[in-house]
mmCIF file with all atom_site columns, C-alpha atoms in Angstrom:
data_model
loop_
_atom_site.group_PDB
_atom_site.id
_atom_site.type_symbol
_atom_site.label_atom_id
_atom_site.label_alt_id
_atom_site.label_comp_id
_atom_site.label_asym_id
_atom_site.label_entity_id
_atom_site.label_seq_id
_atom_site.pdbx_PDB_ins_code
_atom_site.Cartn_x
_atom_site.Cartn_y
_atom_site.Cartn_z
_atom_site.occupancy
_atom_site.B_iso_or_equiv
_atom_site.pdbx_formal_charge
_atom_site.auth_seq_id
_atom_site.auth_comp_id
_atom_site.auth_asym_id
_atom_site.auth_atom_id
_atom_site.pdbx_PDB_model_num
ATOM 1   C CA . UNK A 1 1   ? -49.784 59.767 -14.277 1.00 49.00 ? 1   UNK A CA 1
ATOM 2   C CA . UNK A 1 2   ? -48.735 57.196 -16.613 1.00 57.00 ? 2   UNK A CA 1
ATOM 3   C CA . UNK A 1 3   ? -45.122 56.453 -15.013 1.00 55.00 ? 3   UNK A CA 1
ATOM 4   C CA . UNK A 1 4   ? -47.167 56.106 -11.519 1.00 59.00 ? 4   UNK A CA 1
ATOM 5   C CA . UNK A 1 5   ? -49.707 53.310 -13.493 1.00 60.00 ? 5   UNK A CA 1
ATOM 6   C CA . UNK A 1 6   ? -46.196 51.741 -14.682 1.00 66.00 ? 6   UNK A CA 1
ATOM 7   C CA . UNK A 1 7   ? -44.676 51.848 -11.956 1.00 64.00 ? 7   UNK A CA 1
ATOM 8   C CA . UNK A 1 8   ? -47.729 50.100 -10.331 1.00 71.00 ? 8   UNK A CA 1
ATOM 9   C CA . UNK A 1 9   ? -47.834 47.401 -12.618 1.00 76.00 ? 9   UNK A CA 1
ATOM 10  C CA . UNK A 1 10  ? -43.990 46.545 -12.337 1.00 70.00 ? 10  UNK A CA 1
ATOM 11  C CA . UNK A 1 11  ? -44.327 46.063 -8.517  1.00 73.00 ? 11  UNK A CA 1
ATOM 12  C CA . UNK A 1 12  ? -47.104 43.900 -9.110  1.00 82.00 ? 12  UNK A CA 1
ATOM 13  C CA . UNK A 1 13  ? -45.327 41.430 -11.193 1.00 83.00 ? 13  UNK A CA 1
ATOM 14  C CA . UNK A 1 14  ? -42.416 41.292 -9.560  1.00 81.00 ? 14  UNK A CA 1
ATOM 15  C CA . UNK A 1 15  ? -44.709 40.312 -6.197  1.00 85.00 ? 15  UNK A CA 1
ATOM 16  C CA . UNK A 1 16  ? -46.413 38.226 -8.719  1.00 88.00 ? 16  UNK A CA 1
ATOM 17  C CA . UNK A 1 17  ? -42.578 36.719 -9.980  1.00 88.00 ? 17  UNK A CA 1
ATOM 18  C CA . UNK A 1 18  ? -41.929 36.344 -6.425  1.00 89.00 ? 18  UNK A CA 1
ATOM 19  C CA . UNK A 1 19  ? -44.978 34.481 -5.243  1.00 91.00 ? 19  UNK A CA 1
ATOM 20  C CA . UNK A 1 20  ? -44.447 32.019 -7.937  1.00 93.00 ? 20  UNK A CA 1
ATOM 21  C CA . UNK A 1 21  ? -41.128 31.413 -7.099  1.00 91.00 ? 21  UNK A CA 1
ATOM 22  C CA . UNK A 1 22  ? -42.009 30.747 -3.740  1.00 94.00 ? 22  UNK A CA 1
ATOM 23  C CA . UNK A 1 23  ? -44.961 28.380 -4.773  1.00 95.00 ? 23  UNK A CA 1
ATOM 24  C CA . UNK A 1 24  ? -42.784 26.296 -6.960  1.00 94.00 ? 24  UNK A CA 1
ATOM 25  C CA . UNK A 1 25  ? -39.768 25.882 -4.295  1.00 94.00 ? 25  UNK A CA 1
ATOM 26  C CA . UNK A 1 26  ? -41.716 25.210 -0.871  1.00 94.00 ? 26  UNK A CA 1
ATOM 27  C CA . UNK A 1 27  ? -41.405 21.780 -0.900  1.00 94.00 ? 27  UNK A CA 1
ATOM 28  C CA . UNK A 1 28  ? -37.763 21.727 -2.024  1.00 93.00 ? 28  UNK A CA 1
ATOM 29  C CA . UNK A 1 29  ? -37.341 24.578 0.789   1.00 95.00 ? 29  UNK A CA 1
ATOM 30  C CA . UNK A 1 30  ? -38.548 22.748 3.655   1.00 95.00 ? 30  UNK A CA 1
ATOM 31  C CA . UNK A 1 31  ? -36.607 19.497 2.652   1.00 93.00 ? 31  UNK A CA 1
ATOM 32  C CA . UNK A 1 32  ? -33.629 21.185 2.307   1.00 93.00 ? 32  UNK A CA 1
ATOM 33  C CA . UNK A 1 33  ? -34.345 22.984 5.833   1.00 93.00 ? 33  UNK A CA 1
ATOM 34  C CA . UNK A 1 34  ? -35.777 19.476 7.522   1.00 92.00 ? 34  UNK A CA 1
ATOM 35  C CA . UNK A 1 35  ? -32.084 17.848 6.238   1.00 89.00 ? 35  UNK A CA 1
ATOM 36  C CA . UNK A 1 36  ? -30.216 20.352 8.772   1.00 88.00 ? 36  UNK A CA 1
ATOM 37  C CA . UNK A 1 37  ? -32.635 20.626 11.305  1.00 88.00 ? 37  UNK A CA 1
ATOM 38  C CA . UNK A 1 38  ? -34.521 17.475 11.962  1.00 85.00 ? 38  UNK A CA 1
ATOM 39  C CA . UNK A 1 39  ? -37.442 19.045 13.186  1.00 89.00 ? 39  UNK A CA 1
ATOM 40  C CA . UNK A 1 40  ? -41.001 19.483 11.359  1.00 93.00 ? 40  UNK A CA 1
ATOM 41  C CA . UNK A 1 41  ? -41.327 23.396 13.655  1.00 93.00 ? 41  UNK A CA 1
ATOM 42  C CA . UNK A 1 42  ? -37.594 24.171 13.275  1.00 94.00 ? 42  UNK A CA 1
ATOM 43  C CA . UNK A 1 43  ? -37.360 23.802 9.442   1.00 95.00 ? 43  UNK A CA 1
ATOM 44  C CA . UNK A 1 44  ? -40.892 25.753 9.386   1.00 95.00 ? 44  UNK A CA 1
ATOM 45  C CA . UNK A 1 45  ? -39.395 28.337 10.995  1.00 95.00 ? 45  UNK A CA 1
ATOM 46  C CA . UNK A 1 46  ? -36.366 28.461 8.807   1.00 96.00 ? 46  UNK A CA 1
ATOM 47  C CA . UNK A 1 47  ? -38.168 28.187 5.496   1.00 96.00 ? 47  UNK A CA 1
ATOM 48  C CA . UNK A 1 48  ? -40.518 31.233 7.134   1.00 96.00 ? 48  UNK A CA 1
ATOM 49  C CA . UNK A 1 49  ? -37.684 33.405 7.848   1.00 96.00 ? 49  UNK A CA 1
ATOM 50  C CA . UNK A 1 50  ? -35.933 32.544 4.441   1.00 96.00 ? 50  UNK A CA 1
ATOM 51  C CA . UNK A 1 51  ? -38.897 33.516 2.420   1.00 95.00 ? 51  UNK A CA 1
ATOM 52  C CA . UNK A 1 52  ? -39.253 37.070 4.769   1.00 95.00 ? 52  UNK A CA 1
ATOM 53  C CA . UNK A 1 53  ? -35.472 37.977 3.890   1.00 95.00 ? 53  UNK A CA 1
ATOM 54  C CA . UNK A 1 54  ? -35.772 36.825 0.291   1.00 94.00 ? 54  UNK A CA 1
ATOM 55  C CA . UNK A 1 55  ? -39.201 39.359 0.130   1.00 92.00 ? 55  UNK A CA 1
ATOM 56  C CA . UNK A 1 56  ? -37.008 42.035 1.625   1.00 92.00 ? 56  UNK A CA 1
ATOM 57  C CA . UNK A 1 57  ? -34.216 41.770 -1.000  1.00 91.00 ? 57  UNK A CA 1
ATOM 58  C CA . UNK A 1 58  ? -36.201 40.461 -3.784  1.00 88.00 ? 58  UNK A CA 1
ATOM 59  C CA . UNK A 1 59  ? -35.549 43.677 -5.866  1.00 83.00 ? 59  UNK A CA 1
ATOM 60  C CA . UNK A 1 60  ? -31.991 43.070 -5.405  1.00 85.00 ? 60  UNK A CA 1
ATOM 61  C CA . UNK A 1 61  ? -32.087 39.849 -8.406  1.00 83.00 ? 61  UNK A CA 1
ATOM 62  C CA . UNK A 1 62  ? -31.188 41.533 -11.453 1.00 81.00 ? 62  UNK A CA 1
ATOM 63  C CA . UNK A 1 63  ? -31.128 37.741 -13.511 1.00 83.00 ? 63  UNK A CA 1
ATOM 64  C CA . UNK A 1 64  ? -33.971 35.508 -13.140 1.00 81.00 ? 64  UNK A CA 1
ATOM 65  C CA . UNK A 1 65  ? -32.238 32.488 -13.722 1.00 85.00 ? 65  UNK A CA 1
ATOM 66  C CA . UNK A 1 66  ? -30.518 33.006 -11.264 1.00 86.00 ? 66  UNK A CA 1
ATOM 67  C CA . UNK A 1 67  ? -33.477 33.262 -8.241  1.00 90.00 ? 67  UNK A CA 1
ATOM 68  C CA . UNK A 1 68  ? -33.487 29.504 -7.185  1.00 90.00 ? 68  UNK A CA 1
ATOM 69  C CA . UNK A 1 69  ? -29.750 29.333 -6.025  1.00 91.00 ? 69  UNK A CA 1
ATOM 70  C CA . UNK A 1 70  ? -30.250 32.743 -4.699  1.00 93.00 ? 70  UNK A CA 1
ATOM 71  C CA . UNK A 1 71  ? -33.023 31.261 -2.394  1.00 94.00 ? 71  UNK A CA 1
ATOM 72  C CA . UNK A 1 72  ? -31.427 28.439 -1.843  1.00 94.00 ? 72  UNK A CA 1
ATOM 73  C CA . UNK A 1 73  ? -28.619 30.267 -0.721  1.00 93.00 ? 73  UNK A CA 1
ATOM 74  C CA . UNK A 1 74  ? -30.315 32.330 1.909   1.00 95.00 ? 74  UNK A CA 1
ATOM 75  C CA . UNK A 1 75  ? -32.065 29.155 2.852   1.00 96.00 ? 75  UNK A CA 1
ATOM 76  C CA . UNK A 1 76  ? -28.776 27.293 3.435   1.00 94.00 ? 76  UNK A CA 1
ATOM 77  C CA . UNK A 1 77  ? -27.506 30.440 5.540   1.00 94.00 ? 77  UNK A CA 1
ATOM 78  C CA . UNK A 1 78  ? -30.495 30.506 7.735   1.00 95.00 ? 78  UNK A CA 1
ATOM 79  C CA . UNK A 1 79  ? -30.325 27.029 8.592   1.00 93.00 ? 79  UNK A CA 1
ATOM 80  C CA . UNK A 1 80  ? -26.974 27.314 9.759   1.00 90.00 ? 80  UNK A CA 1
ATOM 81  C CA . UNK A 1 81  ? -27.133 30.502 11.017  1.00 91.00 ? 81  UNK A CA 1
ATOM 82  C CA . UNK A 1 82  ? -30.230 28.424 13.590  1.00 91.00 ? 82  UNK A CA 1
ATOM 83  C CA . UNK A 1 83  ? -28.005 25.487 14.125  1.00 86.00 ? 83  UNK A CA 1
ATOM 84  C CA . UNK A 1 84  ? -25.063 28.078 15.175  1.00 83.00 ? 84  UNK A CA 1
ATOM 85  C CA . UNK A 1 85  ? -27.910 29.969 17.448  1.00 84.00 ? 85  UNK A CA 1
ATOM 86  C CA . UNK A 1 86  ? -29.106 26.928 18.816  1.00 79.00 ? 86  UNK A CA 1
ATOM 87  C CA . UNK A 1 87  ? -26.169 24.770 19.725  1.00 64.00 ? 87  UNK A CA 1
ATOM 88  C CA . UNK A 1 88  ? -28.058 21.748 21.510  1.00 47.00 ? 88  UNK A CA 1
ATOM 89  C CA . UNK A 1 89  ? -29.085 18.075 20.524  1.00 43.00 ? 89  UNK A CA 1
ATOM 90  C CA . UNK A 1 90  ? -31.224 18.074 17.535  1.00 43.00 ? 90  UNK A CA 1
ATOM 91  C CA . UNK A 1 91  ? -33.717 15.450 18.218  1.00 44.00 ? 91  UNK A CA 1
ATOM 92  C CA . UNK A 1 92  ? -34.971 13.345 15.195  1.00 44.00 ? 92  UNK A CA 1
ATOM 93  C CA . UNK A 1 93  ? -38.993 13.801 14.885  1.00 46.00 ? 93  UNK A CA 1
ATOM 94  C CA . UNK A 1 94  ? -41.021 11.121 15.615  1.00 43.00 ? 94  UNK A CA 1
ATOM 95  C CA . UNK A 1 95  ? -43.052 11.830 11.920  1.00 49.00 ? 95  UNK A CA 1
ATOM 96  C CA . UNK A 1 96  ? -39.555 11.670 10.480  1.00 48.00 ? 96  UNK A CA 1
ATOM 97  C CA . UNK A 1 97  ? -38.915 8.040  11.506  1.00 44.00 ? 97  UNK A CA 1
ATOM 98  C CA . UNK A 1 98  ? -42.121 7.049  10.700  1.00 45.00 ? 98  UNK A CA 1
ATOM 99  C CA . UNK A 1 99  ? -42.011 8.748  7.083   1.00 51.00 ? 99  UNK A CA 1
ATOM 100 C CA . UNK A 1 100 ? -39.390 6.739  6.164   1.00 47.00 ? 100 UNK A CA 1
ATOM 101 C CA . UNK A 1 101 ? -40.157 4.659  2.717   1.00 46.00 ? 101 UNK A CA 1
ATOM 102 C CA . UNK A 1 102 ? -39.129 1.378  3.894   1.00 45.00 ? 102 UNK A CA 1
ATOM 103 C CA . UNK A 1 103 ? -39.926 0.868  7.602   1.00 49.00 ? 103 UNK A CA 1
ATOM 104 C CA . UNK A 1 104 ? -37.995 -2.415 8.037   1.00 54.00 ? 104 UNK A CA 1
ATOM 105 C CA . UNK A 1 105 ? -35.231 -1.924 11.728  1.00 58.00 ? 105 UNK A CA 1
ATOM 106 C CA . UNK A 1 106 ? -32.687 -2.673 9.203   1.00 59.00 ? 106 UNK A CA 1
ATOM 107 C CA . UNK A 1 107 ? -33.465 -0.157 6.775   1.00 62.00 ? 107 UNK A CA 1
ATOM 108 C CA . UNK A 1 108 ? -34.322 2.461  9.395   1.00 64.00 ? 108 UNK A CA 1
ATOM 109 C CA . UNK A 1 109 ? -31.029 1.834  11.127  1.00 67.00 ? 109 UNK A CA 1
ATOM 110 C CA . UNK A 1 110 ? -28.852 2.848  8.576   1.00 67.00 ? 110 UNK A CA 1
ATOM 111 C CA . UNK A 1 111 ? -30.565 5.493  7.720   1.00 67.00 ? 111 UNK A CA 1
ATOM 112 C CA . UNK A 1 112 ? -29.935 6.640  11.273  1.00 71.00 ? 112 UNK A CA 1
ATOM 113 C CA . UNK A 1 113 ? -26.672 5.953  10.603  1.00 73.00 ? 113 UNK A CA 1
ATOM 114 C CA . UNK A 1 114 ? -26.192 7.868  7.851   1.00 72.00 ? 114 UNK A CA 1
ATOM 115 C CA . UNK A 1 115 ? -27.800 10.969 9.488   1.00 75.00 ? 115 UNK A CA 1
ATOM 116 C CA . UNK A 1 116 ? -25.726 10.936 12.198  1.00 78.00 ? 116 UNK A CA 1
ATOM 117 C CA . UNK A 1 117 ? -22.679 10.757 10.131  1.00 79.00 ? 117 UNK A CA 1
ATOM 118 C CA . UNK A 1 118 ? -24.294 13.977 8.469   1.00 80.00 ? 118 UNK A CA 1
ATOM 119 C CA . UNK A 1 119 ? -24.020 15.280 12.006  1.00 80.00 ? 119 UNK A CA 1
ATOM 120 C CA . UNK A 1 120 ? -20.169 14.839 11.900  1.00 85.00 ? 120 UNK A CA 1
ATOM 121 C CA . UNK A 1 121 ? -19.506 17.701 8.774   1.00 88.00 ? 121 UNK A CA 1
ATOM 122 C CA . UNK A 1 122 ? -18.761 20.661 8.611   1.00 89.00 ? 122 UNK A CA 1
ATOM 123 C CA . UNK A 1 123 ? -21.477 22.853 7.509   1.00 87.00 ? 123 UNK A CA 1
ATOM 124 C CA . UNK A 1 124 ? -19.710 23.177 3.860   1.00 91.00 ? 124 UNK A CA 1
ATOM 125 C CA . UNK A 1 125 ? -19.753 19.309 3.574   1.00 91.00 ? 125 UNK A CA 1
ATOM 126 C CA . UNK A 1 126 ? -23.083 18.833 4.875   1.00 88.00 ? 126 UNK A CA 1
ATOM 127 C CA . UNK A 1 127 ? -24.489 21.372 2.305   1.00 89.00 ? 127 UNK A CA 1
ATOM 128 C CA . UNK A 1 128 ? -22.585 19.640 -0.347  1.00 90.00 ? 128 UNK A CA 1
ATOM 129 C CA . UNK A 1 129 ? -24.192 15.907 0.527   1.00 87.00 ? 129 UNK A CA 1
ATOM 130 C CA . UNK A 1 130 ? -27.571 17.413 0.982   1.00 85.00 ? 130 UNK A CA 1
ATOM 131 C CA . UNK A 1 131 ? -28.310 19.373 -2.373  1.00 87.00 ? 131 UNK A CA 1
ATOM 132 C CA . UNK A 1 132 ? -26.071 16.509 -4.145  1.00 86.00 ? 132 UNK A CA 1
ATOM 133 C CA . UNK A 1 133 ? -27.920 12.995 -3.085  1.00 81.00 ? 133 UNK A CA 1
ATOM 134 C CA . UNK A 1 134 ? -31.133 14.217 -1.060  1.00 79.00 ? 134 UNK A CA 1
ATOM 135 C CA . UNK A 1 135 ? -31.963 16.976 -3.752  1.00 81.00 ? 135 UNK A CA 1
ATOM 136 C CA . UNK A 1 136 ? -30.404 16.003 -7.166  1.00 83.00 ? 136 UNK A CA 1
ATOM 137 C CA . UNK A 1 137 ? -28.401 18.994 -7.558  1.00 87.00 ? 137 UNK A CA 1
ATOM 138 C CA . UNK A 1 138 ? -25.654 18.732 -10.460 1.00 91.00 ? 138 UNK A CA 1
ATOM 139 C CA . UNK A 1 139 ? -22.013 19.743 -9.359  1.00 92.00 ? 139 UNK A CA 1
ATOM 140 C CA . UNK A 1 140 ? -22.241 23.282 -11.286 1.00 92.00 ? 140 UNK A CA 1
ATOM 141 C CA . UNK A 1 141 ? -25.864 24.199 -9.404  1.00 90.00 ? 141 UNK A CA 1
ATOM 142 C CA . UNK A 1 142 ? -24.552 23.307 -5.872  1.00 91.00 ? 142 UNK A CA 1
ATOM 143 C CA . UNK A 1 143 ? -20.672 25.317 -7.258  1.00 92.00 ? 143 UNK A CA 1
ATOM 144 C CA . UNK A 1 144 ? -23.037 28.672 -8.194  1.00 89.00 ? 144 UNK A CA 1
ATOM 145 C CA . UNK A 1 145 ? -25.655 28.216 -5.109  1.00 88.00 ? 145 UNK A CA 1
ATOM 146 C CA . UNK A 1 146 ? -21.775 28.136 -2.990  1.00 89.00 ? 146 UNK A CA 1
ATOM 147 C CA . UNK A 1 147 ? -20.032 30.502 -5.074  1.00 89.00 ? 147 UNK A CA 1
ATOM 148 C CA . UNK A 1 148 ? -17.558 27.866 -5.444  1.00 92.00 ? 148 UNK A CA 1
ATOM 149 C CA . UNK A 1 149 ? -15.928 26.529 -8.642  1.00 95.00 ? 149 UNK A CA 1
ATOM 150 C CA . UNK A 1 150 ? -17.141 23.545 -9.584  1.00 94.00 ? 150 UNK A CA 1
ATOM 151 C CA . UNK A 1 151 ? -13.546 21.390 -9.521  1.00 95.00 ? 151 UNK A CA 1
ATOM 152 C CA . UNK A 1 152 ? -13.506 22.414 -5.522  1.00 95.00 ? 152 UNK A CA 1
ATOM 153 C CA . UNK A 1 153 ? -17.108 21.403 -5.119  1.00 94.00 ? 153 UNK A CA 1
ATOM 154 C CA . UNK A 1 154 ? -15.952 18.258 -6.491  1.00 94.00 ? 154 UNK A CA 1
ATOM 155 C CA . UNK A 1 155 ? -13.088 17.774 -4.348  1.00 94.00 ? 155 UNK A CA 1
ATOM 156 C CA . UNK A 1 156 ? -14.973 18.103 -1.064  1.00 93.00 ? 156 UNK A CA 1
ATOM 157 C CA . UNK A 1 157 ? -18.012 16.157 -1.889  1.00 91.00 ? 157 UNK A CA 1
ATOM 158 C CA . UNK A 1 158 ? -15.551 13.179 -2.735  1.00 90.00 ? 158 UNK A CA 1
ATOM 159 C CA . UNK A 1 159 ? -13.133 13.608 0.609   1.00 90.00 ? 159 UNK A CA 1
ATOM 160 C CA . UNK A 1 160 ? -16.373 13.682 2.637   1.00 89.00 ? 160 UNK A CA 1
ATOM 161 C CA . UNK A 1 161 ? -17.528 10.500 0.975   1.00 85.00 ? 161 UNK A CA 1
ATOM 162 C CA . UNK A 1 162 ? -14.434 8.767  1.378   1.00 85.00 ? 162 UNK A CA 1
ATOM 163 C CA . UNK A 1 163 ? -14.261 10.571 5.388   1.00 83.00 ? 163 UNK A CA 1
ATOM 164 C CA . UNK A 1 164 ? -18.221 9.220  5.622   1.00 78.00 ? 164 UNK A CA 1
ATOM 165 C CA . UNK A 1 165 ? -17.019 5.988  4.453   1.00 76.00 ? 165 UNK A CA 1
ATOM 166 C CA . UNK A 1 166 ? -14.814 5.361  7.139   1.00 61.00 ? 166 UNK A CA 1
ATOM 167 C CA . UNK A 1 167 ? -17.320 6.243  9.408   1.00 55.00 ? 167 UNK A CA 1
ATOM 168 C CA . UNK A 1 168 ? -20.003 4.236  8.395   1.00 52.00 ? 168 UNK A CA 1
ATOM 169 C CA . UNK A 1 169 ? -17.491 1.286  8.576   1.00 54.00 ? 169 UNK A CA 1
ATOM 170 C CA . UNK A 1 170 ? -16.600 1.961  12.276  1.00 47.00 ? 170 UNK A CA 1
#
Protein backbone atom coordinates (compact mmCIF):
# COMPACT_ATOMS: atom_id res chain seq x y z
CA UNK A 1 0.00 0.00 0.00
CA UNK A 2 2.56 2.40 0.94
CA UNK A 3 4.95 1.92 -2.26
CA UNK A 4 1.54 2.47 -4.40
CA UNK A 5 0.93 6.06 -2.18
CA UNK A 6 4.79 6.69 -3.13
CA UNK A 7 4.69 5.88 -6.14
CA UNK A 8 1.64 8.23 -6.54
CA UNK A 9 3.22 11.08 -5.14
CA UNK A 10 6.49 10.78 -7.34
CA UNK A 11 4.39 10.94 -10.58
CA UNK A 12 2.76 13.85 -9.29
CA UNK A 13 5.79 15.92 -8.88
CA UNK A 14 7.45 15.06 -11.64
CA UNK A 15 4.02 16.29 -13.71
CA UNK A 16 4.25 19.02 -11.24
CA UNK A 17 8.41 19.51 -12.25
CA UNK A 18 7.25 19.32 -15.69
CA UNK A 19 4.45 21.83 -15.74
CA UNK A 20 6.73 24.31 -14.23
CA UNK A 21 9.23 23.87 -16.60
CA UNK A 22 6.93 24.40 -19.24
CA UNK A 23 5.42 27.60 -17.54
CA UNK A 24 8.76 29.20 -17.13
CA UNK A 25 10.05 28.47 -20.90
CA UNK A 26 6.82 29.30 -23.10
CA UNK A 27 7.76 32.49 -24.00
CA UNK A 28 11.41 31.63 -24.72
CA UNK A 29 9.80 28.50 -26.68
CA UNK A 30 7.70 30.29 -29.01
CA UNK A 31 10.47 32.95 -29.77
CA UNK A 32 12.83 30.54 -30.46
CA UNK A 33 10.11 28.66 -32.75
CA UNK A 34 8.74 32.23 -34.34
CA UNK A 35 12.81 32.88 -35.30
CA UNK A 36 12.63 29.70 -37.76
CA UNK A 37 9.27 29.86 -38.77
CA UNK A 38 7.96 33.33 -39.19
CA UNK A 39 4.58 32.53 -38.55
CA UNK A 40 2.41 33.30 -35.25
CA UNK A 41 0.22 29.42 -36.18
CA UNK A 42 3.41 27.67 -37.38
CA UNK A 43 5.60 28.35 -34.28
CA UNK A 44 2.27 27.49 -32.17
CA UNK A 45 2.22 24.44 -33.65
CA UNK A 46 5.85 23.69 -33.13
CA UNK A 47 6.04 24.81 -29.52
CA UNK A 48 2.65 22.39 -29.16
CA UNK A 49 4.25 19.45 -30.57
CA UNK A 50 7.61 20.13 -28.64
CA UNK A 51 5.93 20.25 -25.33
CA UNK A 52 3.76 16.71 -26.37
CA UNK A 53 7.21 14.87 -27.14
CA UNK A 54 8.99 16.43 -24.17
CA UNK A 55 5.68 15.00 -21.88
CA UNK A 56 6.26 11.67 -23.56
CA UNK A 57 9.98 11.41 -22.64
CA UNK A 58 9.96 13.50 -19.64
CA UNK A 59 10.92 10.47 -17.42
CA UNK A 60 13.81 10.00 -19.58
CA UNK A 61 15.86 13.41 -17.69
CA UNK A 62 17.82 11.86 -15.10
CA UNK A 63 19.64 15.67 -14.23
CA UNK A 64 17.49 18.57 -13.76
CA UNK A 65 19.83 21.02 -14.74
CA UNK A 66 19.95 19.79 -17.52
CA UNK A 67 15.89 20.06 -18.70
CA UNK A 68 16.08 23.54 -20.46
CA UNK A 69 18.69 22.53 -23.21
CA UNK A 70 16.94 19.28 -23.34
CA UNK A 71 13.73 21.24 -24.39
CA UNK A 72 15.35 23.43 -26.24
CA UNK A 73 16.80 20.77 -28.07
CA UNK A 74 13.65 19.01 -29.09
CA UNK A 75 12.32 22.44 -29.82
CA UNK A 76 15.17 23.23 -32.25
CA UNK A 77 14.57 19.65 -33.92
CA UNK A 78 10.94 20.20 -34.43
CA UNK A 79 11.33 23.38 -36.03
CA UNK A 80 13.51 22.04 -38.51
CA UNK A 81 12.13 18.92 -38.79
CA UNK A 82 8.63 21.51 -40.05
CA UNK A 83 10.81 23.63 -42.20
CA UNK A 84 12.26 20.22 -43.86
CA UNK A 85 8.36 18.98 -44.08
CA UNK A 86 7.25 22.08 -45.40
CA UNK A 87 9.70 23.21 -48.02
CA UNK A 88 7.80 26.44 -49.38
CA UNK A 89 8.14 30.34 -48.90
CA UNK A 90 7.84 31.25 -45.35
CA UNK A 91 5.90 34.39 -45.40
CA UNK A 92 6.77 37.06 -42.71
CA UNK A 93 3.44 37.79 -40.49
CA UNK A 94 1.89 40.84 -40.81
CA UNK A 95 1.89 41.12 -36.54
CA UNK A 96 5.59 40.44 -36.94
CA UNK A 97 6.32 43.61 -38.94
CA UNK A 98 4.22 45.55 -37.01
CA UNK A 99 5.79 44.27 -33.56
CA UNK A 100 8.85 45.54 -34.43
CA UNK A 101 10.34 48.10 -31.59
CA UNK A 102 11.25 50.82 -33.82
CA UNK A 103 8.82 51.14 -36.76
CA UNK A 104 10.87 53.69 -38.77
CA UNK A 105 11.26 52.06 -43.09
CA UNK A 106 14.82 52.32 -42.26
CA UNK A 107 14.89 50.39 -39.24
CA UNK A 108 12.34 47.86 -40.51
CA UNK A 109 14.37 47.35 -43.64
CA UNK A 110 17.29 46.03 -42.22
CA UNK A 111 15.76 44.08 -40.09
CA UNK A 112 14.29 42.44 -43.17
CA UNK A 113 17.51 42.25 -44.25
CA UNK A 114 18.92 40.57 -41.66
CA UNK A 115 16.14 37.90 -41.63
CA UNK A 116 16.54 37.06 -44.91
CA UNK A 117 20.18 36.59 -44.57
CA UNK A 118 19.02 34.14 -41.67
CA UNK A 119 17.22 32.46 -44.54
CA UNK A 120 20.61 31.81 -46.31
CA UNK A 121 22.18 29.21 -43.27
CA UNK A 122 22.31 26.19 -42.80
CA UNK A 123 20.15 24.98 -40.11
CA UNK A 124 23.40 24.55 -37.71
CA UNK A 125 24.26 28.28 -38.32
CA UNK A 126 20.89 29.54 -38.03
CA UNK A 127 20.50 27.78 -34.59
CA UNK A 128 23.77 29.17 -33.58
CA UNK A 129 22.71 33.10 -34.45
CA UNK A 130 19.34 32.56 -32.95
CA UNK A 131 20.01 31.25 -29.28
CA UNK A 132 23.35 33.53 -29.44
CA UNK A 133 21.94 37.30 -30.31
CA UNK A 134 17.98 36.83 -30.30
CA UNK A 135 18.09 34.71 -26.97
CA UNK A 136 21.30 35.55 -24.98
CA UNK A 137 22.61 32.17 -24.87
CA UNK A 138 26.43 31.95 -23.70
CA UNK A 139 28.75 29.85 -26.08
CA UNK A 140 28.83 26.73 -23.51
CA UNK A 141 24.66 26.68 -23.26
CA UNK A 142 24.17 26.80 -27.10
CA UNK A 143 27.74 23.93 -27.22
CA UNK A 144 25.56 21.50 -24.57
CA UNK A 145 21.90 22.35 -26.13
CA UNK A 146 24.13 21.11 -29.74
CA UNK A 147 26.18 18.58 -28.21
CA UNK A 148 28.96 20.44 -29.63
CA UNK A 149 32.20 21.58 -27.93
CA UNK A 150 32.23 24.87 -27.25
CA UNK A 151 35.65 25.90 -29.44
CA UNK A 152 33.48 24.50 -32.66
CA UNK A 153 30.44 26.44 -31.59
CA UNK A 154 32.71 29.26 -31.66
CA UNK A 155 34.15 28.69 -34.92
CA UNK A 156 30.85 28.57 -36.80
CA UNK A 157 29.08 31.37 -35.15
CA UNK A 158 32.16 33.60 -36.23
CA UNK A 159 32.44 32.16 -40.11
CA UNK A 160 28.68 32.80 -40.35
CA UNK A 161 29.16 36.33 -39.12
CA UNK A 162 31.90 37.07 -41.28
CA UNK A 163 29.69 34.88 -44.39
CA UNK A 164 26.49 37.27 -43.09
CA UNK A 165 28.72 40.13 -43.37
CA UNK A 166 29.36 39.83 -46.83
CA UNK A 167 25.94 39.46 -47.43
CA UNK A 168 24.57 42.23 -45.79
CA UNK A 169 27.17 44.32 -47.77
CA UNK A 170 25.94 43.04 -51.21
Amino acid sequence: MTFGLKKKNYVKEREDNFLSLINQNQDKLYKIAYSYVKNKEDALDIVQESVYKAYISYHKIKKVQYEKTWLTRILINTSIDFINKNRKIVSIDMSYIENMSDSSNENLHAKLIVREALDKLTEKQKTIIILRFFEDMKLEEIANILELPTSTVKTILYRTLKEMKIDLKE
